[in-house]
């Protein structure tokens, strides 16, 4: 494969990715003075692409931390594609990302449906090169169509406090994170970003919840409260889904849900889990806290609950990013009524065409707290 044109991209540190003695000598003869002056201002990253780089398939196959991703590509018969000219951008889940899903051996892919696996992997590949510097800094929802013909939502967190300071430069794709050491890995036929989660996709939010048996009580609850059909409609919705354990812990068994009278409760009983918008948890990290003080008084996110506007749903700014409910007239903004933690990261940021699902571990409103005759 012939050498590519020199690509100069603004970045937060000065680095040079070169492979092969001939390439190094040629580069310094042609661009040496420019290179050293550029390093003085620490604002450039230089990508020099040559025939010495591995193609996407070979690079993944030779990287131990991507051995499960390679096995998946092999099982899905995609390796030959990734040896072609491209260009491609691979968002490659590392081995831990697969381990989180219970996939620990390369042989685990053998029993999977090949077509379904291929579609899932195509979801991780763009038919173009996309470096971090191609993404506008401190933005979310930059949309790029992948090889499954679906849009990926890509965000970029960039912060540089001062010259010589540590710099944050995180790429997020559908909520999965790629950090500086594993970003912008130049390939002969593209670029690779290693990510910390396997990207998950279903057609609708309904499909996500129905496919996961740990949400069966939540599904029954949404049906009983008249909110289920909304999750199949095209308008965006972000769902914070308590698992079965959360309902049982609160005494809401399948029988209790079936006997629930929705008319006896305020809308917040169910609407607290349904936000009429679209966001990934990484969006909070990119945009930062709202004005105020404290984890709950200055949260990452806060919005009135639809149909019960006297209450707010929020996402706190503490390290665990607790979700919470609070009254709009609460005398102390750092004392929410109830909080819940998120389920592990691999159970958040589950994408559908009409929204996103994030798993949470506790109920935010108990039935006795939402009875209409007790509302103030």
Short mmCIF file of C-alpha atoms in Angstrom, two decimals:
data_model
loop_
_atom_site.label_atom_id
_atom_site.label_comp_id
_atom_site.label_asym_id
_atom_site.label_seq_id
_atom_site.Cartn_x
_atom_site.Cartn_y
_atom_site.Cartn_z
CA UNK A 1 0.00 0.00 0.00
CA UNK A 2 1.46 3.38 -0.94
CA UNK A 3 2.23 6.05 1.61
CA UNK A 4 -0.49 8.47 2.60
CA UNK A 5 -0.27 12.26 2.66
CA UNK A 6 1.01 13.88 5.85
CA UNK A 7 -1.95 14.85 8.04
CA UNK A 8 -1.38 17.60 10.64
CA UNK A 9 -4.06 17.78 13.30
CA UNK A 10 -4.28 20.28 16.21
CA UNK A 11 -3.98 18.52 19.54
CA UNK A 12 -2.98 19.02 23.12
CA UNK A 13 0.44 17.40 23.05
CA UNK A 14 3.20 17.07 20.47
CA UNK A 15 3.69 13.48 19.35
CA UNK A 16 4.92 11.75 16.26
CA UNK A 17 3.63 8.37 15.10
CA UNK A 18 6.24 6.95 12.73
CA UNK A 19 7.16 3.39 11.84
CA UNK A 20 10.28 2.38 9.90
CA UNK A 21 13.73 3.97 9.52
CA UNK A 22 13.13 5.20 5.96
CA UNK A 23 9.93 6.93 6.96
CA UNK A 24 11.66 8.64 9.90
CA UNK A 25 14.56 9.91 7.80
CA UNK A 26 12.30 11.19 5.05
CA UNK A 27 10.06 12.95 7.55
CA UNK A 28 12.85 14.79 9.35
CA UNK A 29 14.51 15.85 6.10
CA UNK A 30 11.29 17.35 4.82
CA UNK A 31 9.59 18.55 7.98
CA UNK A 32 12.28 18.75 10.67
CA UNK A 33 12.27 22.55 11.20
CA UNK A 34 8.49 22.66 11.25
CA UNK A 35 8.33 19.73 13.67
CA UNK A 36 10.62 21.29 16.26
CA UNK A 37 8.91 24.68 16.13
CA UNK A 38 5.56 22.96 16.47
CA UNK A 39 6.70 21.13 19.57
CA UNK A 40 7.55 24.43 21.20
CA UNK A 41 3.91 25.51 21.28
CA UNK A 42 2.64 22.02 22.25
CA UNK A 43 -0.44 22.40 20.10
CA UNK A 44 0.06 19.88 17.31
CA UNK A 45 -0.27 16.18 16.85
CA UNK A 46 1.26 14.83 13.65
CA UNK A 47 -0.09 11.74 11.95
CA UNK A 48 2.14 10.31 9.24
CA UNK A 49 0.57 7.33 7.53
CA UNK A 50 2.72 4.90 5.58
CA UNK A 51 2.89 1.40 4.18
CA UNK A 52 4.53 0.27 7.41
CA UNK A 53 1.29 0.42 9.41
CA UNK A 54 -0.78 -2.70 9.94
CA UNK A 55 -4.19 -2.97 8.39
CA UNK A 56 -7.14 -3.04 10.78
CA UNK A 57 -7.51 -6.82 10.85
CA UNK A 58 -3.81 -7.50 11.48
CA UNK A 59 -3.51 -4.82 14.15
CA UNK A 60 -6.46 -6.21 16.11
CA UNK A 61 -5.15 -9.75 15.71
CA UNK A 62 -1.75 -8.78 17.15
CA UNK A 63 -3.14 -6.88 20.14
CA UNK A 64 -3.67 -9.10 23.18
CA UNK A 65 -6.16 -6.71 24.77
CA UNK A 66 -8.35 -7.02 21.67
CA UNK A 67 -8.23 -10.82 21.39
CA UNK A 68 -11.96 -11.21 22.02
CA UNK A 69 -12.81 -8.50 19.50
CA UNK A 70 -10.62 -10.31 16.97
CA UNK A 71 -12.34 -13.63 17.69
CA UNK A 72 -15.71 -11.96 17.18
CA UNK A 73 -14.60 -10.46 13.86
CA UNK A 74 -13.32 -13.85 12.75
CA UNK A 75 -16.54 -15.61 13.70
CA UNK A 76 -18.55 -12.93 11.87
CA UNK A 77 -16.36 -13.29 8.74
CA UNK A 78 -15.32 -9.62 8.78
CA UNK A 79 -11.52 -9.96 8.79
CA UNK A 80 -11.18 -9.93 5.01
CA UNK A 81 -13.19 -6.72 4.86
CA UNK A 82 -10.86 -5.05 7.36
CA UNK A 83 -7.82 -5.95 5.24
CA UNK A 84 -9.19 -3.98 2.31
CA UNK A 85 -8.33 -0.40 1.42
CA UNK A 86 -11.04 1.19 3.52
CA UNK A 87 -10.79 3.66 5.07
CA UNK A 88 -12.31 2.48 8.37
CA UNK A 89 -12.67 3.76 11.90
CA UNK A 90 -12.90 0.97 14.47
CA UNK A 91 -14.34 1.54 17.92
CA UNK A 92 -12.84 -1.60 19.38
CA UNK A 93 -14.11 -2.92 22.74
CA UNK A 94 -11.28 -4.20 24.89
CA UNK A 95 -11.34 -7.64 26.50
CA UNK A 96 -12.79 -6.32 29.77
CA UNK A 97 -15.74 -4.87 27.86
CA UNK A 98 -16.58 -8.37 26.61
CA UNK A 99 -15.85 -9.91 30.03
CA UNK A 100 -18.48 -7.60 31.54
CA UNK A 101 -21.02 -9.27 29.25
CA UNK A 102 -19.94 -12.75 30.36
CA UNK A 103 -17.75 -13.39 27.30
CA UNK A 104 -14.37 -14.60 28.57
CA UNK A 105 -13.08 -17.05 25.93
CA UNK A 106 -12.65 -16.71 22.19
CA UNK A 107 -14.71 -19.86 21.80
CA UNK A 108 -17.73 -18.10 23.38
CA UNK A 109 -18.57 -16.59 20.00
CA UNK A 110 -18.91 -19.98 18.29
CA UNK A 111 -22.47 -20.50 19.51
CA UNK A 112 -23.66 -17.05 18.45
CA UNK A 113 -25.76 -16.39 15.37
CA UNK A 114 -23.29 -15.23 12.74
CA UNK A 115 -25.62 -12.67 11.13
CA UNK A 116 -26.52 -11.09 14.46
CA UNK A 117 -22.87 -10.99 15.51
CA UNK A 118 -21.86 -9.43 12.19
CA UNK A 119 -24.50 -6.73 12.55
CA UNK A 120 -23.35 -5.98 16.09
CA UNK A 121 -19.72 -5.64 14.99
CA UNK A 122 -20.60 -3.50 11.97
CA UNK A 123 -22.18 -1.18 14.50
CA UNK A 124 -18.63 -0.52 15.80
CA UNK A 125 -17.16 0.43 12.40
CA UNK A 126 -17.36 3.66 10.40
CA UNK A 127 -16.65 3.63 6.64
CA UNK A 128 -14.28 6.61 7.00
CA UNK A 129 -11.38 7.86 9.10
CA UNK A 130 -12.37 9.76 12.23
CA UNK A 131 -9.64 11.11 14.50
CA UNK A 132 -10.45 12.76 17.81
CA UNK A 133 -9.51 16.11 16.32
CA UNK A 134 -12.20 15.72 13.67
CA UNK A 135 -14.80 15.99 16.45
CA UNK A 136 -15.69 19.49 17.72
CA UNK A 137 -14.37 19.80 21.30
CA UNK A 138 -16.79 19.74 24.22
CA UNK A 139 -19.75 18.69 22.10
CA UNK A 140 -22.16 15.76 22.10
CA UNK A 141 -24.41 14.06 19.55
CA UNK A 142 -22.08 14.40 16.58
CA UNK A 143 -23.68 11.81 14.32
CA UNK A 144 -21.77 9.44 12.05
CA UNK A 145 -23.35 6.56 10.12
CA UNK A 146 -21.69 3.20 10.77
CA UNK A 147 -21.47 0.10 8.60
CA UNK A 148 -24.74 -1.17 10.05
CA UNK A 149 -26.34 1.94 8.51
CA UNK A 150 -27.13 3.35 11.95
CA UNK A 151 -26.04 6.62 13.52
CA UNK A 152 -23.42 6.65 16.24
CA UNK A 153 -23.57 9.58 18.65
CA UNK A 154 -20.05 10.80 19.34
CA UNK A 155 -18.91 13.31 21.93
CA UNK A 156 -15.53 14.79 22.73
CA UNK A 157 -14.42 16.13 26.12
CA UNK A 158 -11.40 18.42 25.83
CA UNK A 159 -9.94 20.52 28.62
CA UNK A 160 -6.56 22.09 29.03
CA UNK A 161 -6.00 24.12 32.15
CA UNK A 162 -2.58 25.57 31.30
CA UNK A 163 0.64 24.85 29.42
CA UNK A 164 2.22 21.75 30.91
CA UNK A 165 -0.92 20.78 32.81
CA UNK A 166 -2.58 17.42 32.52
CA UNK A 167 -5.06 17.45 29.69
CA UNK A 168 -8.36 15.64 29.39
CA UNK A 169 -9.12 14.40 25.89
CA UNK A 170 -11.83 11.74 26.00
CA UNK A 171 -13.81 10.45 23.04
CA UNK A 172 -17.24 8.96 23.73
CA UNK A 173 -19.21 6.85 21.28
CA UNK A 174 -22.76 6.03 22.43
CA UNK A 175 -21.47 6.54 25.96
CA UNK A 176 -18.46 4.21 25.65
CA UNK A 177 -15.15 5.90 26.45
CA UNK A 178 -11.80 6.03 24.71
CA UNK A 179 -8.92 7.75 26.51
CA UNK A 180 -5.75 9.32 25.12
CA UNK A 181 -3.39 6.31 25.18
CA UNK A 182 -5.83 4.21 23.15
CA UNK A 183 -7.17 6.87 20.77
CA UNK A 184 -6.08 7.72 17.24
CA UNK A 185 -4.16 4.48 16.61
CA UNK A 186 -3.16 4.89 13.00
CA UNK A 187 -3.75 1.95 10.68
CA UNK A 188 -2.75 1.45 7.06
CA UNK A 189 -6.43 1.57 6.14
CA UNK A 190 -7.91 3.72 8.88
CA UNK A 191 -7.80 4.50 12.58
CA UNK A 192 -8.74 2.63 15.77
CA UNK A 193 -10.07 3.85 19.13
CA UNK A 194 -10.21 1.29 21.94
CA UNK A 195 -13.40 1.64 24.02
CA UNK A 196 -14.47 0.39 27.44
CA UNK A 197 -17.93 -0.98 26.54
CA UNK A 198 -19.47 -3.10 23.83
CA UNK A 199 -21.97 -0.92 21.97
CA UNK A 200 -25.50 -2.27 22.41
CA UNK A 201 -28.38 -1.59 20.04
CA UNK A 202 -32.06 -2.48 19.62
CA UNK A 203 -34.67 -0.93 17.34
CA UNK A 204 -36.85 0.51 20.14
CA UNK A 205 -36.65 1.07 23.86
CA UNK A 206 -39.45 -1.46 24.19
CA UNK A 207 -37.22 -4.04 22.52
CA UNK A 208 -34.39 -3.36 24.98
CA UNK A 209 -36.59 -3.89 28.02
CA UNK A 210 -38.41 -6.93 26.63
CA UNK A 211 -35.14 -8.65 25.73
CA UNK A 212 -33.80 -8.41 29.30
CA UNK A 213 -35.59 -10.60 31.84
CA UNK A 214 -34.18 -8.56 34.74
CA UNK A 215 -36.58 -5.77 33.73
CA UNK A 216 -39.74 -7.91 33.62
CA UNK A 217 -41.30 -6.20 36.65
CA UNK A 218 -40.50 -2.77 35.24
CA UNK A 219 -42.21 -3.77 31.97
CA UNK A 220 -45.29 -4.93 33.94
CA UNK A 221 -45.21 -1.66 35.91
CA UNK A 222 -45.07 0.47 32.75
CA UNK A 223 -47.93 -1.47 31.19
CA UNK A 224 -50.04 -1.12 34.35
CA UNK A 225 -49.44 2.64 34.56
CA UNK A 226 -50.19 3.19 30.86
CA UNK A 227 -46.68 4.13 29.78
CA UNK A 228 -45.62 1.07 27.81
CA UNK A 229 -46.78 2.00 24.31
CA UNK A 230 -44.94 5.31 24.51
CA UNK A 231 -41.66 3.35 24.37
CA UNK A 232 -42.33 2.12 20.83
CA UNK A 233 -43.03 5.56 19.38
CA UNK A 234 -40.38 7.41 17.33
CA UNK A 235 -40.02 10.43 19.63
CA UNK A 236 -36.86 10.29 21.75
CA UNK A 237 -37.08 9.02 25.32
CA UNK A 238 -34.41 8.23 27.91
CA UNK A 239 -35.41 5.53 30.39
CA UNK A 240 -33.95 4.95 33.84
CA UNK A 241 -34.92 1.32 34.40
CA UNK A 242 -35.05 -0.25 37.90
CA UNK A 243 -34.31 -3.96 37.81
CA UNK A 244 -36.47 -6.67 39.35
CA UNK A 245 -34.45 -6.61 42.55
CA UNK A 246 -35.34 -2.94 43.04
CA UNK A 247 -39.07 -3.67 42.79
CA UNK A 248 -38.91 -6.69 45.11
CA UNK A 249 -36.87 -4.72 47.64
CA UNK A 250 -39.67 -2.12 47.67
CA UNK A 251 -42.38 -4.78 48.06
CA UNK A 252 -43.70 -4.42 44.52
CA UNK A 253 -44.07 -8.00 43.36
CA UNK A 254 -45.78 -9.01 40.11
CA UNK A 255 -49.02 -9.48 42.05
CA UNK A 256 -48.75 -6.07 43.74
CA UNK A 257 -48.14 -4.39 40.39
CA UNK A 258 -51.14 -6.15 38.84
CA UNK A 259 -53.36 -4.83 41.67
CA UNK A 260 -52.01 -1.28 41.46
CA UNK A 261 -54.60 1.45 40.75
CA UNK A 262 -52.74 4.07 38.67
CA UNK A 263 -55.47 6.67 39.23
CA UNK A 264 -54.67 6.75 42.93
CA UNK A 265 -51.14 8.05 42.41
CA UNK A 266 -49.39 11.11 41.07
CA UNK A 267 -47.75 10.87 37.65
CA UNK A 268 -44.30 10.84 39.21
CA UNK A 269 -44.81 7.23 40.29
CA UNK A 270 -43.87 6.15 36.76
CA UNK A 271 -42.89 9.34 34.92
CA UNK A 272 -39.82 9.80 37.11
CA UNK A 273 -38.16 7.04 35.06
CA UNK A 274 -39.09 8.49 31.64
CA UNK A 275 -37.35 11.59 30.30
CA UNK A 276 -38.61 13.04 27.06
CA UNK A 277 -35.18 13.55 25.52
CA UNK A 278 -32.08 11.58 24.50
CA UNK A 279 -28.78 11.43 26.35
CA UNK A 280 -25.91 9.22 27.38
CA UNK A 281 -24.29 9.44 30.80
CA UNK A 282 -21.12 10.73 29.17
CA UNK A 283 -23.04 13.85 28.13
CA UNK A 284 -23.00 14.88 31.78
CA UNK A 285 -19.21 14.62 31.89
CA UNK A 286 -18.84 16.72 28.76
CA UNK A 287 -21.21 19.54 29.73
CA UNK A 288 -20.47 19.59 33.46
CA UNK A 289 -22.50 20.74 36.45
CA UNK A 290 -25.38 23.18 36.59
CA UNK A 291 -24.99 26.34 38.69
CA UNK A 292 -25.38 25.88 42.42
CA UNK A 293 -23.56 24.13 45.24
CA UNK A 294 -23.32 20.54 46.40
CA UNK A 295 -23.81 17.27 44.56
CA UNK A 296 -27.60 17.59 44.38
CA UNK A 297 -27.91 21.39 44.43
CA UNK A 298 -25.44 21.64 41.55
CA UNK A 299 -26.21 18.46 39.63
CA UNK A 300 -25.21 17.29 36.19
CA UNK A 301 -28.86 17.23 35.20
CA UNK A 302 -32.21 18.34 36.61
CA UNK A 303 -35.66 18.49 34.96
CA UNK A 304 -39.26 18.70 36.09
CA UNK A 305 -41.19 15.44 35.99
CA UNK A 306 -43.80 15.47 33.22
CA UNK A 307 -47.31 15.49 34.69
CA UNK A 308 -46.01 16.10 38.22
CA UNK A 309 -44.09 19.34 37.76
CA UNK A 310 -43.76 19.99 41.48
CA UNK A 311 -40.94 17.45 41.48
CA UNK A 312 -37.57 17.23 39.79
CA UNK A 313 -35.62 14.27 38.47
CA UNK A 314 -31.88 14.78 38.67
CA UNK A 315 -28.44 13.26 38.24
CA UNK A 316 -26.04 14.30 40.99
CA UNK A 317 -22.52 15.56 40.38
CA UNK A 318 -20.87 13.16 42.81
CA UNK A 319 -18.44 10.54 41.44
CA UNK A 320 -21.12 7.82 41.26
CA UNK A 321 -23.60 10.18 39.54
CA UNK A 322 -26.59 9.12 41.68
CA UNK A 323 -30.05 9.68 40.24
CA UNK A 324 -32.52 11.38 42.58
CA UNK A 325 -35.95 12.93 43.00
CA UNK A 326 -36.49 16.17 44.88
CA UNK A 327 -39.42 18.53 45.47
CA UNK A 328 -39.17 21.81 43.58
CA UNK A 329 -39.78 23.73 46.83
CA UNK A 330 -37.36 21.73 48.93
CA UNK A 331 -35.89 24.05 51.59
CA UNK A 332 -32.50 22.36 51.26
CA UNK A 333 -31.47 21.56 47.65
CA UNK A 334 -28.93 18.98 48.82
CA UNK A 335 -31.54 16.79 50.53
CA UNK A 336 -33.31 14.74 47.85
CA UNK A 337 -36.34 12.63 48.72
CA UNK A 338 -34.82 9.44 47.38
CA UNK A 339 -31.70 8.42 45.45
CA UNK A 340 -30.54 5.44 43.41
CA UNK A 341 -27.21 4.39 42.02
CA UNK A 342 -26.72 3.22 38.47
CA UNK A 343 -26.21 -0.41 37.67
CA UNK A 344 -22.69 -1.30 36.39
CA UNK A 345 -21.54 0.70 33.39
CA UNK A 346 -22.18 -2.06 30.89
CA UNK A 347 -25.89 -1.87 31.83
CA UNK A 348 -26.17 1.81 30.93
CA UNK A 349 -26.13 3.65 27.58
CA UNK A 350 -28.13 0.95 25.75
CA UNK A 351 -29.08 2.63 22.48
CA UNK A 352 -32.26 2.31 20.44
CA UNK A 353 -33.49 4.31 17.46
CA UNK A 354 -35.93 6.14 19.74
CA UNK A 355 -33.86 6.56 22.88
CA UNK A 356 -31.49 5.20 25.50
CA UNK A 357 -31.88 2.90 28.53
CA UNK A 358 -29.85 3.22 31.74
CA UNK A 359 -30.22 0.59 34.45
CA UNK A 360 -30.65 1.79 38.04
CA UNK A 361 -30.64 -0.20 41.26
CA UNK A 362 -33.50 1.29 43.35
CA UNK A 363 -36.95 2.79 42.94
CA UNK A 364 -37.09 6.58 43.08
CA UNK A 365 -40.74 6.81 44.18
CA UNK A 366 -42.62 4.35 46.39
CA UNK A 367 -46.39 4.04 45.92
CA UNK A 368 -47.13 5.38 49.42
CA UNK A 369 -45.08 8.49 48.61
CA UNK A 370 -47.09 9.29 45.49
CA UNK A 371 -50.68 8.80 46.69
CA UNK A 372 -52.78 11.70 45.46
CA UNK A 373 -54.45 12.34 48.81
CA UNK A 374 -51.01 12.81 50.35
CA UNK A 375 -49.72 15.30 47.79
CA UNK A 376 -49.11 18.77 49.03
#
